[in-house]
Coordinates of C-alpha atoms and ligand atoms in Angstrom, one line a residue:
X1194 CA 156.8 36.8 144.3
X1195 CA 158.1 40.6 143.6
X1196 CA 161.8 41.0 144.2
X1197 CA 161.6 44.3 145.8
X1198 CA 164.7 45.5 145.4
X1199 CA 168.2 44.3 145.8
X1200 CA 167.6 41.8 149.1
X1201 CA 170.3 40.0 149.4
X1202 CA 169.1 36.5 151.2
X1203 CA 169.3 33.3 150.9
X1204 CA 166.3 31.7 150.5
X1205 CA 165.2 34.6 148.7
X1206 CA 162.4 32.6 146.9
X1207 CA 160.9 30.7 149.7
X1208 CA 158.2 31.4 152.3
X1209 CA 156.4 34.4 151.4
X1210 CA 152.8 33.8 150.8
X1211 CA 150.4 35.3 148.7
X1212 CA 147.3 35.7 149.8
X1213 CA 144.4 35.9 147.2
X1214 CA 140.8 37.7 147.7
X1215 CA 137.8 38.0 145.2
X1216 CA 134.3 37.1 145.3
X1217 CA 132.4 34.1 145.4
X1218 CA 129.9 31.4 147.5
X1219 CA 132.8 28.9 148.5
X1220 CA 135.9 30.0 149.8
X1221 CA 139.6 29.5 148.7
X1222 CA 142.6 30.2 150.3
X1223 CA 145.9 30.0 148.3
X1224 CA 149.6 30.1 149.1
X1225 CA 152.1 30.3 147.0
X1226 CA 155.8 29.6 148.0
X1227 CA 158.9 29.6 145.7
X1228 CA 159.7 31.6 142.3
X1229 CA 157.5 34.2 140.4
X1230 CA 155.9 31.6 138.1
X1231 CA 154.3 29.5 141.1
X1232 CA 152.4 33.1 142.0
X1233 CA 151.4 33.5 138.6
X1234 CA 150.3 29.6 138.5
X1235 CA 148.6 30.6 141.3
X1236 CA 146.3 33.2 139.5
X1237 CA 145.4 30.5 137.2
X1238 CA 144.0 28.3 139.7
X1239 CA 142.4 31.1 141.2
X1240 CA 140.7 31.6 137.7
X1241 CA 139.7 27.9 137.2
X1242 CA 138.0 27.5 140.8
X1243 CA 136.3 31.0 140.3
X1244 CA 134.8 28.9 137.5
X1245 CA 133.6 26.5 140.1
X1246 CA 131.9 28.7 142.3
X1247 CA 135.0 30.0 144.4
X1248 CA 136.1 33.1 145.9
X1249 CA 139.0 33.7 147.4
X1250 CA 139.5 34.5 151.0
X1251 CA 142.8 36.0 153.2
X1252 CA 141.8 33.8 156.3
X1253 CA 142.5 30.0 155.8
X1254 CA 139.5 29.5 158.7
X1255 CA 137.3 30.9 156.4
X1256 CA 137.9 28.6 153.7
X1257 CA 136.5 25.6 152.1
X1258 CA 139.4 24.7 150.5
X1259 CA 143.3 25.5 151.2
X1260 CA 145.8 24.7 148.7
X1261 CA 149.3 25.5 149.0
X1262 CA 151.4 26.4 145.8
X1263 CA 154.9 24.6 146.7
X1264 CA 158.7 24.9 145.6
X1265 CA 161.1 21.9 145.7
X1266 CA 164.1 24.2 144.6
X1267 CA 166.2 23.3 147.4
X1268 CA 165.3 21.3 150.7
X1269 CA 164.7 24.0 152.7
X1270 CA 161.7 25.2 150.6
X1271 CA 160.4 21.8 151.0
X1272 CA 160.9 22.1 154.9
X1273 CA 159.0 25.4 155.2
X1274 CA 155.9 23.6 153.2
X1275 CA 155.9 20.6 155.6
X1276 CA 156.2 23.0 158.8
X1277 CA 153.2 25.1 157.2
X1278 CA 151.1 21.7 156.7
X1279 CA 151.9 20.7 160.5
X1280 CA 150.9 23.9 161.6
X1281 CA 147.6 23.7 159.5
X1282 CA 146.4 20.6 161.3
X1283 CA 143.9 23.0 163.5
X1284 CA 142.3 23.8 160.7
X1285 CA 141.0 20.9 160.3
X1286 CA 140.4 20.0 163.9
X1287 CA 138.2 23.1 164.2
X1288 CA 136.5 22.3 160.6
X1289 CA 136.6 18.8 159.5
X1290 CA 135.0 19.6 156.0
X1291 CA 138.0 21.9 155.4
X1292 CA 140.3 20.0 152.2
X1293 CA 143.9 20.6 151.7
X1294 CA 145.7 20.8 148.4
X1295 CA 149.1 20.3 147.9
X1296 CA 149.9 21.9 144.2
X1297 CA 152.9 23.0 142.1
X1298 CA 156.5 21.4 142.3
X1299 CA 156.8 19.4 145.5
X1300 CA 153.3 17.8 144.3
X1301 CA 155.1 16.7 141.2
X1302 CA 158.1 15.5 142.5
X1303 CA 156.6 13.4 145.7
X1304 CA 153.7 12.6 144.4
X1305 CA 150.9 10.0 146.1
X1306 CA 153.3 9.6 148.2
X1307 CA 153.1 12.9 150.1
X1308 CA 149.1 11.5 150.7
X1309 CA 151.0 8.7 153.1
X1310 CA 153.7 11.3 154.5
X1311 CA 151.1 13.9 155.1
X1312 CA 148.1 12.9 156.5
X1313 CA 145.8 15.7 156.4
X1314 CA 146.6 16.0 152.6
X1315 CA 143.6 15.7 150.5
X1316 CA 144.8 16.6 147.1
X1317 CA 148.0 16.6 145.0
X1318 CA 148.0 18.5 141.6
X1319 CA 151.1 19.2 139.9
X1320 CA 151.9 22.4 137.6
X1321 CA 150.4 21.0 134.5
X1322 CA 147.3 19.1 135.9
X1323 CA 145.3 22.4 137.4
X1324 CA 142.7 22.2 134.8
X1325 CA 141.6 18.7 136.2
X1326 CA 140.7 20.5 139.5
X1327 CA 137.1 20.9 139.5
X1328 CA 137.2 16.6 138.5
X1329 CA 139.6 16.2 141.2
X1330 CA 137.7 18.3 143.7
X1331 CA 134.5 16.4 143.0
X1332 CA 136.0 13.2 144.4
X1333 CA 137.9 14.9 147.2
X1334 CA 134.4 16.2 148.1
X1335 CA 133.3 12.5 148.1
X1336 CA 135.7 11.8 151.0
X1337 CA 138.1 10.3 148.4
X1338 CA 142.0 11.3 147.8
X1339 CA 142.7 12.9 144.5
X1340 CA 146.3 12.8 142.5
X1341 CA 147.2 14.0 139.1
X1342 CA 150.5 14.8 138.4
X1343 CA 150.3 14.1 134.8
X1344 CA 152.8 16.2 132.9
X1345 CA 151.8 17.6 129.4
X1346 CA 153.4 18.4 125.8
X1347 CA 151.3 21.2 125.4
X1348 CA 149.8 22.7 128.4
X1349 CA 150.5 26.5 128.7
X1350 CA 147.4 28.0 130.2
X1351 CA 147.4 30.1 127.5
X1352 CA 143.5 30.7 127.4
X1353 CA 143.0 31.1 130.9
X1354 CA 142.5 34.4 132.1
X1355 CA 144.5 35.1 135.2
X1356 CA 142.4 36.1 138.4
X1357 CA 144.8 39.2 139.1
X1358 CA 144.7 39.0 143.1
X1359 CA 147.0 39.9 145.7
X1360 CA 149.2 42.4 143.5
X1361 CA 149.3 46.3 143.5
X1362 CA 147.1 46.8 140.4
X1363 CA 150.4 48.6 139.0
X1364 CA 152.6 45.3 137.5
X1365 CA 151.2 41.6 136.5
X1366 CA 153.4 38.6 135.4
X1367 CA 152.4 37.3 132.0
X1368 CA 153.5 33.4 131.6
X1369 CA 155.1 32.8 128.3
X1370 CA 156.6 29.6 128.8
X1371 CA 156.9 26.7 130.6
X1372 CA 159.4 23.7 131.5
X1373 CA 163.4 23.8 131.1
X1374 CA 165.0 21.5 128.9
X1375 CA 168.3 22.7 129.9
X1376 CA 169.1 19.8 132.6
X1377 CA 171.6 21.2 135.1
X1378 CA 172.8 18.7 137.2
X1379 CA 171.9 20.3 140.4
X1380 CA 168.5 21.3 139.5
X1381 CA 164.9 19.8 140.1
X1382 CA 162.9 21.7 138.0
X1383 CA 163.3 19.6 134.4
X1384 CA 161.3 17.1 136.8
X1385 CA 158.9 18.9 138.3
X1386 CA 157.9 21.4 135.4
X1387 CA 158.7 19.2 132.3
X1388 CA 159.8 19.9 128.9
X1389 CA 159.9 23.2 127.6
X1390 CA 156.5 24.4 125.5
X1391 CA 155.7 28.0 124.4
X1392 CA 152.5 30.0 124.8
X1393 CA 151.1 31.4 121.8
X1394 CA 151.8 34.9 121.1
X1395 CA 148.7 36.4 120.2
X1396 CA 147.2 35.2 123.6
X1397 CA 150.4 36.8 125.2
X1398 CA 149.6 40.1 123.7
X1399 CA 146.1 40.0 124.3
X1400 CA 146.8 39.4 127.7
X1401 CA 149.3 42.5 127.9
X1402 CA 146.7 44.8 126.1
X1403 CA 144.0 43.5 128.7
X1404 CA 145.7 44.5 131.6
X1405 CA 147.1 47.8 129.8
X1406 CA 143.5 48.5 129.6
X1407 CA 142.9 47.7 133.0
X1408 CA 145.4 50.5 134.1
X1409 CA 148.3 48.1 134.6
X1410 CA 151.8 49.8 133.8
X1411 CA 154.3 47.4 133.8
X1412 CA 154.4 43.3 132.5
X1413 CA 156.7 41.0 133.4
X1414 CA 157.0 38.2 131.1
X1415 CA 157.6 35.0 132.9
X1416 CA 158.9 31.5 132.1
X1417 CA 162.1 29.0 133.4
X1418 CA 164.0 30.1 130.2
X1419 CA 162.3 33.1 128.3
X1420 CA 165.4 33.0 126.0
X1421 CA 164.4 29.7 124.8
X1422 CA 160.7 31.2 123.6
X1423 CA 159.5 29.2 120.6
X1424 CA 156.5 29.3 119.3
X1425 CA 155.8 27.1 115.9
X1426 CA 152.1 26.3 116.7
X1427 CA 152.0 24.1 120.0
X1428 CA 153.9 21.7 121.4
X1429 CA 157.3 20.6 122.8
X1430 CA 160.5 22.7 121.7
X1431 CA 162.3 19.7 121.4
X1432 CA 159.9 18.7 118.6
X1433 CA 160.7 21.5 116.9
X1434 CA 162.6 19.8 114.2
X1435 CA 159.8 17.2 113.5
X1436 CA 156.8 20.4 112.7
X1437 CA 156.1 21.5 109.6
X1438 CA 158.2 23.8 106.8
X1439 CA 155.7 25.9 107.2
X1440 CA 155.5 25.6 110.9
X1441 CA 159.1 26.3 111.0
X1442 CA 159.6 29.3 108.7
X1443 CA 156.9 31.3 110.6
X1444 CA 158.4 30.1 113.8
X1445 CA 158.2 33.5 116.4
X1446 CA 161.1 33.5 119.1
X1447 CA 161.7 35.7 122.2
X1448 CA 163.2 38.6 120.2
X1449 CA 160.1 38.7 118.1
X1450 CA 157.6 38.5 121.1
X1451 CA 159.5 40.9 122.8
X1452 CA 159.6 43.5 119.8
X1453 CA 155.8 42.5 119.1
X1454 CA 154.9 43.2 123.3
X1455 CA 156.8 46.1 123.2
X1456 CA 154.8 47.7 120.3
X1457 CA 151.4 46.1 121.2
X1458 CA 151.4 48.3 125.1
X1459 CA 153.8 51.0 124.3
X1460 CA 152.8 52.7 127.5
X1461 CA 153.9 50.1 129.9
X1462 CA 157.0 48.6 130.9
X1463 CA 158.2 45.4 130.1
X1464 CA 160.3 43.2 132.3
X1465 CA 161.3 39.6 131.5
X1466 CA 162.9 36.6 133.7
X1467 CA 164.5 34.2 134.2
X1468 CA 167.3 34.7 131.5
X1469 CA 169.6 31.8 130.4
X1470 CA 173.1 32.8 129.4
X1471 CA 173.6 29.4 127.0
X1472 CA 170.0 30.6 125.3
X1473 CA 170.1 34.6 125.1
X1474 CA 170.9 35.7 121.8
X1475 CA 172.0 39.5 120.5
X1476 CA 168.9 40.0 118.7
X1477 CA 167.2 40.1 122.4
X1478 CA 170.0 42.8 122.8
X1479 CA 169.3 45.0 120.3
X1480 CA 165.2 44.6 121.0
X1481 CA 165.8 45.8 124.7
X1482 CA 168.3 48.2 123.5
X1483 CA 165.4 49.8 120.6
X1484 CA 162.3 49.9 122.7
X1485 CA 162.4 52.4 125.5
X1486 CA 159.6 50.6 127.5
X1487 CA 161.7 47.5 128.0
X1488 CA 163.4 48.1 131.2
X1489 CA 167.1 47.7 131.2
X1490 CA 167.5 44.9 133.3
X1491 CA 168.5 41.1 132.7
X1492 CA 168.4 38.9 135.6
X1493 CA 171.2 36.3 134.4
X1494 CA 172.0 33.7 136.5
X1495 CA 175.2 32.2 136.5
X1496 CA 175.6 29.5 139.5
X1497 CA 179.6 29.5 139.7
X1498 CA 182.7 31.6 138.4
X1499 CA 184.8 28.3 137.7
X1500 CA 184.5 27.0 134.1
X1501 CA 185.5 23.6 135.7
X1502 CA 182.2 24.0 137.7
X1503 CA 180.1 25.5 135.2
X1504 CA 180.8 22.2 133.1
X1505 CA 180.0 20.1 136.4
X1506 CA 176.7 21.8 136.2
X1507 CA 176.5 21.1 133.0
X1508 CA 175.7 25.2 132.5
X1509 CA 176.4 24.9 128.4
X1510 CA 179.0 28.0 128.6
X1511 CA 182.3 28.6 130.3
X1512 CA 183.1 31.5 132.3
X1513 CA 185.0 33.5 129.5
X1514 CA 181.7 33.0 127.3
X1515 CA 179.9 34.4 129.9
X1516 CA 181.8 37.1 130.4
X1517 CA 181.8 37.8 126.7
X1518 CA 178.1 37.9 127.0
X1519 CA 178.3 40.4 129.9
X1520 CA 180.4 42.7 127.5
X1521 CA 178.4 42.6 124.6
X1522 CA 175.0 43.6 127.4
X1523 CA 177.6 46.7 128.3
X1524 CA 178.1 47.3 124.8
X1525 CA 174.9 47.0 123.3
X1526 CA 172.4 48.2 126.4
X1527 CA 174.6 50.8 128.0
X1528 CA 173.5 51.3 132.0
X1529 CA 171.9 48.0 132.0
X1530 CA 170.9 46.5 135.6
X1531 CA 172.1 43.2 136.1
X1532 CA 171.7 40.5 138.8
X1533 CA 172.8 37.0 139.1
X1534 CA 171.8 33.7 140.8
X1535 CA 174.8 31.7 142.4
X1536 CA 175.5 28.7 144.1
X1537 CA 178.4 27.9 146.7
X1538 CA 179.8 24.5 147.4
X1539 CA 178.6 22.5 144.1
X1540 CA 180.1 19.1 144.8
X1541 CA 183.9 19.1 144.1
X1542 CA 183.9 22.9 144.6
X1543 CA 188.0 23.7 145.5
X1544 CA 188.8 27.2 147.2
X1545 CA 190.3 28.0 143.5
X1546 CA 186.9 27.1 141.9
X1547 CA 185.6 30.1 144.9
X1548 CA 187.5 32.4 143.9
X1549 CA 186.7 32.0 140.3
X1550 CA 183.2 32.8 141.4
X1551 CA 184.3 35.9 143.6
X1552 CA 186.5 37.7 140.6
X1553 CA 183.8 37.2 138.2
X1554 CA 181.7 38.8 140.7
X1555 CA 184.3 41.7 140.9
X1556 CA 184.5 41.3 137.1
X1557 CA 180.5 41.7 136.7
X1558 CA 179.9 44.1 139.7
X1559 CA 176.3 43.2 139.5
X1560 CA 173.5 45.5 141.1
X1561 CA 172.3 42.9 143.2
X1562 CA 171.8 39.2 143.4
X1563 CA 170.3 35.9 144.7
X1564 CA 173.0 33.1 146.7
X1565 CA 172.5 29.9 147.7
X1566 CA 174.1 27.1 149.0
X1567 CA 174.0 24.2 147.3
X1568 CA 171.0 21.5 148.2
X1569 CA 171.4 18.1 146.9
X1570 CA 167.8 17.5 144.9
X1571 CA 166.7 13.8 144.9
X1572 CA 166.6 12.3 141.1
X1573 CA 168.8 15.2 139.9
X1574 CA 172.3 14.1 138.0
X1575 CA 174.3 15.8 140.6
X1576 CA 172.1 13.7 143.5
X1577 CA 172.8 10.5 141.3
X1578 CA 176.6 11.2 140.1
X1579 CA 178.4 13.6 142.6
X1580 CA 178.7 13.5 146.1
X1581 CA 178.0 16.4 148.1
X1582 CA 181.3 16.6 149.5
X1583 CA 181.8 20.3 150.5
X1584 CA 181.1 20.4 154.4
X1585 CA 178.5 22.6 155.4
X1586 CA 180.4 25.0 157.2
X1587 CA 182.7 25.5 154.3
X1588 CA 179.3 26.0 152.2
X1589 CA 178.2 28.9 155.0
X1590 CA 181.6 30.7 154.6
X1591 CA 181.5 30.8 150.8
X1592 CA 178.0 31.8 150.8
X1593 CA 179.0 34.5 153.1
X1594 CA 181.5 35.8 151.1
X1595 CA 179.5 36.1 148.4
X1596 CA 177.0 37.7 149.9
X1597 CA 179.5 40.4 151.7
X1598 CA 181.1 41.0 148.1
X1599 CA 177.7 41.4 146.8
X1600 CA 176.6 44.2 149.2
X1601 CA 179.8 45.7 148.2
X1602 CA 178.8 45.8 144.7
X1603 CA 175.4 46.6 145.0
X1604 CA 176.6 49.9 147.4
X1605 CA 179.2 50.8 144.4
X1606 CA 176.5 50.4 141.5
X1607 CA 173.7 52.6 143.9
X1608 CA 176.3 55.1 144.3
X1609 CA 176.5 55.8 140.4
X1610 CA 173.4 57.1 140.5
X1611 CA 173.9 59.9 143.4
X1612 CA 173.3 63.2 142.1
X1613 CA 171.1 61.8 138.6
X1614 CA 167.9 62.3 137.9
X1615 CA 166.3 58.9 137.4
X1616 CA 162.7 57.5 136.2
X1617 CA 160.7 55.5 138.6
X1618 CA 157.7 53.5 138.3
X1619 CA 155.6 54.6 141.7
X1620 CA 154.5 51.2 143.0
X1621 CA 153.2 52.3 146.4
X1622 CA 153.9 53.2 150.2
X1623 CA 157.7 52.3 151.1
X1624 CA 157.6 49.5 153.7
X1625 CA 159.8 51.4 156.0
X1626 CA 157.8 54.8 156.0
X1627 CA 153.9 55.8 155.5
X1628 CA 155.2 59.0 154.6
X1629 CA 157.4 58.0 151.0
X1630 CA 156.7 56.3 148.0
X1631 CA 158.5 53.3 146.5
X1632 CA 158.9 52.4 142.8
X1633 CA 161.7 51.1 140.8
X1634 CA 164.0 52.3 138.1
X1635 CA 164.5 50.6 134.5
X1636 CA 167.3 48.8 136.1
X1637 CA 165.2 47.1 138.7
X1638 CA 166.5 49.3 141.3
X1639 CA 164.1 50.4 144.2
X1640 CA 163.9 54.1 144.9
X1641 CA 162.2 55.8 148.1
X1642 CA 161.0 59.5 147.9
X1643 CA 158.5 61.7 150.3
X1644 CA 155.0 61.4 149.3
X1645 CA 154.2 64.5 147.0
X1646 CA 151.4 65.1 144.6
X1647 CA 152.5 61.4 142.7
X1648 CA 150.8 58.6 143.3
X1649 CA 151.1 54.9 142.5
X1650 CA 151.2 54.2 138.8
X1651 CA 152.9 57.4 137.7
X1652 CA 156.0 57.5 136.1
X1653 CA 158.0 60.4 137.7
X1654 CA 161.8 61.6 137.7
X1655 CA 163.4 61.6 141.1
X1656 CA 166.9 63.1 142.1
X1657 CA 168.6 60.8 144.1
X1658 CA 170.5 62.3 147.1
X1659 CA 171.3 59.3 149.1
X1660 CA 171.6 55.6 149.1
X1661 CA 172.0 52.3 151.1
X1662 CA 173.1 48.9 149.3
X1663 CA 169.7 48.4 148.8
X1664 CA 167.8 51.6 148.1
X1665 CA 168.1 55.4 146.4
X1666 CA 166.5 57.7 148.2
X1667 CA 165.9 61.0 146.8
X1668 CA 162.9 63.9 145.9
X1669 CA 160.8 64.2 143.5
X1670 CA 162.4 66.7 140.4
X1671 CA 159.6 66.1 138.1
X1672 CA 155.6 64.4 137.5
X1673 CA 155.3 63.3 134.6
X1674 CA 157.9 61.4 132.3
Ligands
5AD109 N1 170.6 24.2 145.4 C1 170.9 25.4 145.5 N2 170.4 26.1 144.6 C2 169.6 25.8 143.7 N3 169.1 26.4 142.7 C3 168.7 25.5 141.9 N4 168.7 24.8 142.2 C4 169.8 24.2 143.2 C5 170.1 23.2 144.5 N5 169.7 22.3 144.3 C6 169.3 28.1 143.1 C7 169.7 28.3 141.5 C8 168.8 29.0 140.7 C9 167.8 29.4 141.7 C10 166.2 29.6 141.3 O1 167.7 28.4 142.7 O2 170.6 29.4 142.1 O3 169.1 29.9 139.5
SF4_110 FE1 160.4 26.3 143.0 FE2 161.9 25.9 140.7 FE3 159.4 25.1 141.2 FE4 159.5 27.6 140.9 S1 160.2 26.0 139.1 S2 158.5 26.9 142.3 S3 161.6 27.8 141.7 S4 161.2 24.5 142.0

């Protein structure tokens, strides 16, 4: 999912469906929920199934196969999918032969129990098992139910050329690593996406060059924890120490990957997501500062401003260390856009901890943020050992205070652009007005301006005349950058 601007919403990564369309004789309808990684995975699934003669459709009623690529991050995300599954029952009534599959994190978390709980589901496939889809579909088409939720040590889908559908033809995702080893105590991701493994840098660069040749202007390098990228010939990051001396000596880390990509596609904007404060190194910051085509924007989730809560979350850094990192970013990359993820009401969070969160926000004054109420996830350390003891109304009140403060800071950050001329990559027509283009600055701030000669894909200069907390509004200053 693209985060178009600084929309401040609780469940920002859920419920947006991406419908894909392409050519072929059997029809696939695929809907994605959750993070950008899931949207990127759906493009891999579409590619694997294209090899089986499936083309995509935007209409579930035309489909022979309906897939939901699901998210487990919060209970609400799973509920959204459950509701969608109940709604989709009507498809089986009108077309009994249609097959329905659940992919992604919910498939991995709930496994074959999903088949008992959701009677209309024929197929359950976890994030590392998509290559098995052709075999699983054979079983399903023979009238059996099929499940594969095996997590892998190597799978990165590095050789699969994603089907680019549903996008704007200007920006695309490139997946660079999968899984997460950090084991934050609230997070289900290590259970649903397995351990960290990185993709061959050569295949990443080839994909970037292909996108450039196809006219794309922006890529986002994706991973659950991009700063932890480590290529030493394949395999889990945690097995790095066991690799040969030659493999270890020639290992490629994130800063080096960024540098290689920036040099391979100098005409493209490069973004990346998500960074983890405990894994972000200084050389990454110097690389961002050095290459004009790497966007000056870092999404740097913190989750809490209290060192005590950060410890209980197993975040691997204190409030002070995070503040030092922010200062380092500000000194190495002046004007860097910054955003955060924040959780309100983690077990044991006191009013004082909450005040620490607000004061950390005051210190950073983020450009935008994604803010959530704590949601207990079965199987996590927090669910097993910590009582979800902050009452819901307290969580809601704290979340609202966080959201209000973020809105104030977003407005403050946007106001700093007033009167200035900023570089914008035009992405398309504004969602609010047919007569306006919308695009983003290097800091990821949304800019809207009247349609003139510029067209989607152009990089233009826009003079900012007015702003809200979500958007800069301006007029075209010059056509080329
Ligand atoms: N409850 C609430 N929010 C969560 N996140 C992850 N797990 C939970 C949870 N159990 C949030 C974090 C993370 C973002 C993707 O979702 O802020 O950075
Ligand atoms: Fe949701 Fe996390 Fe899975 Fe992404 S990795 S789909 S955010 S649970």
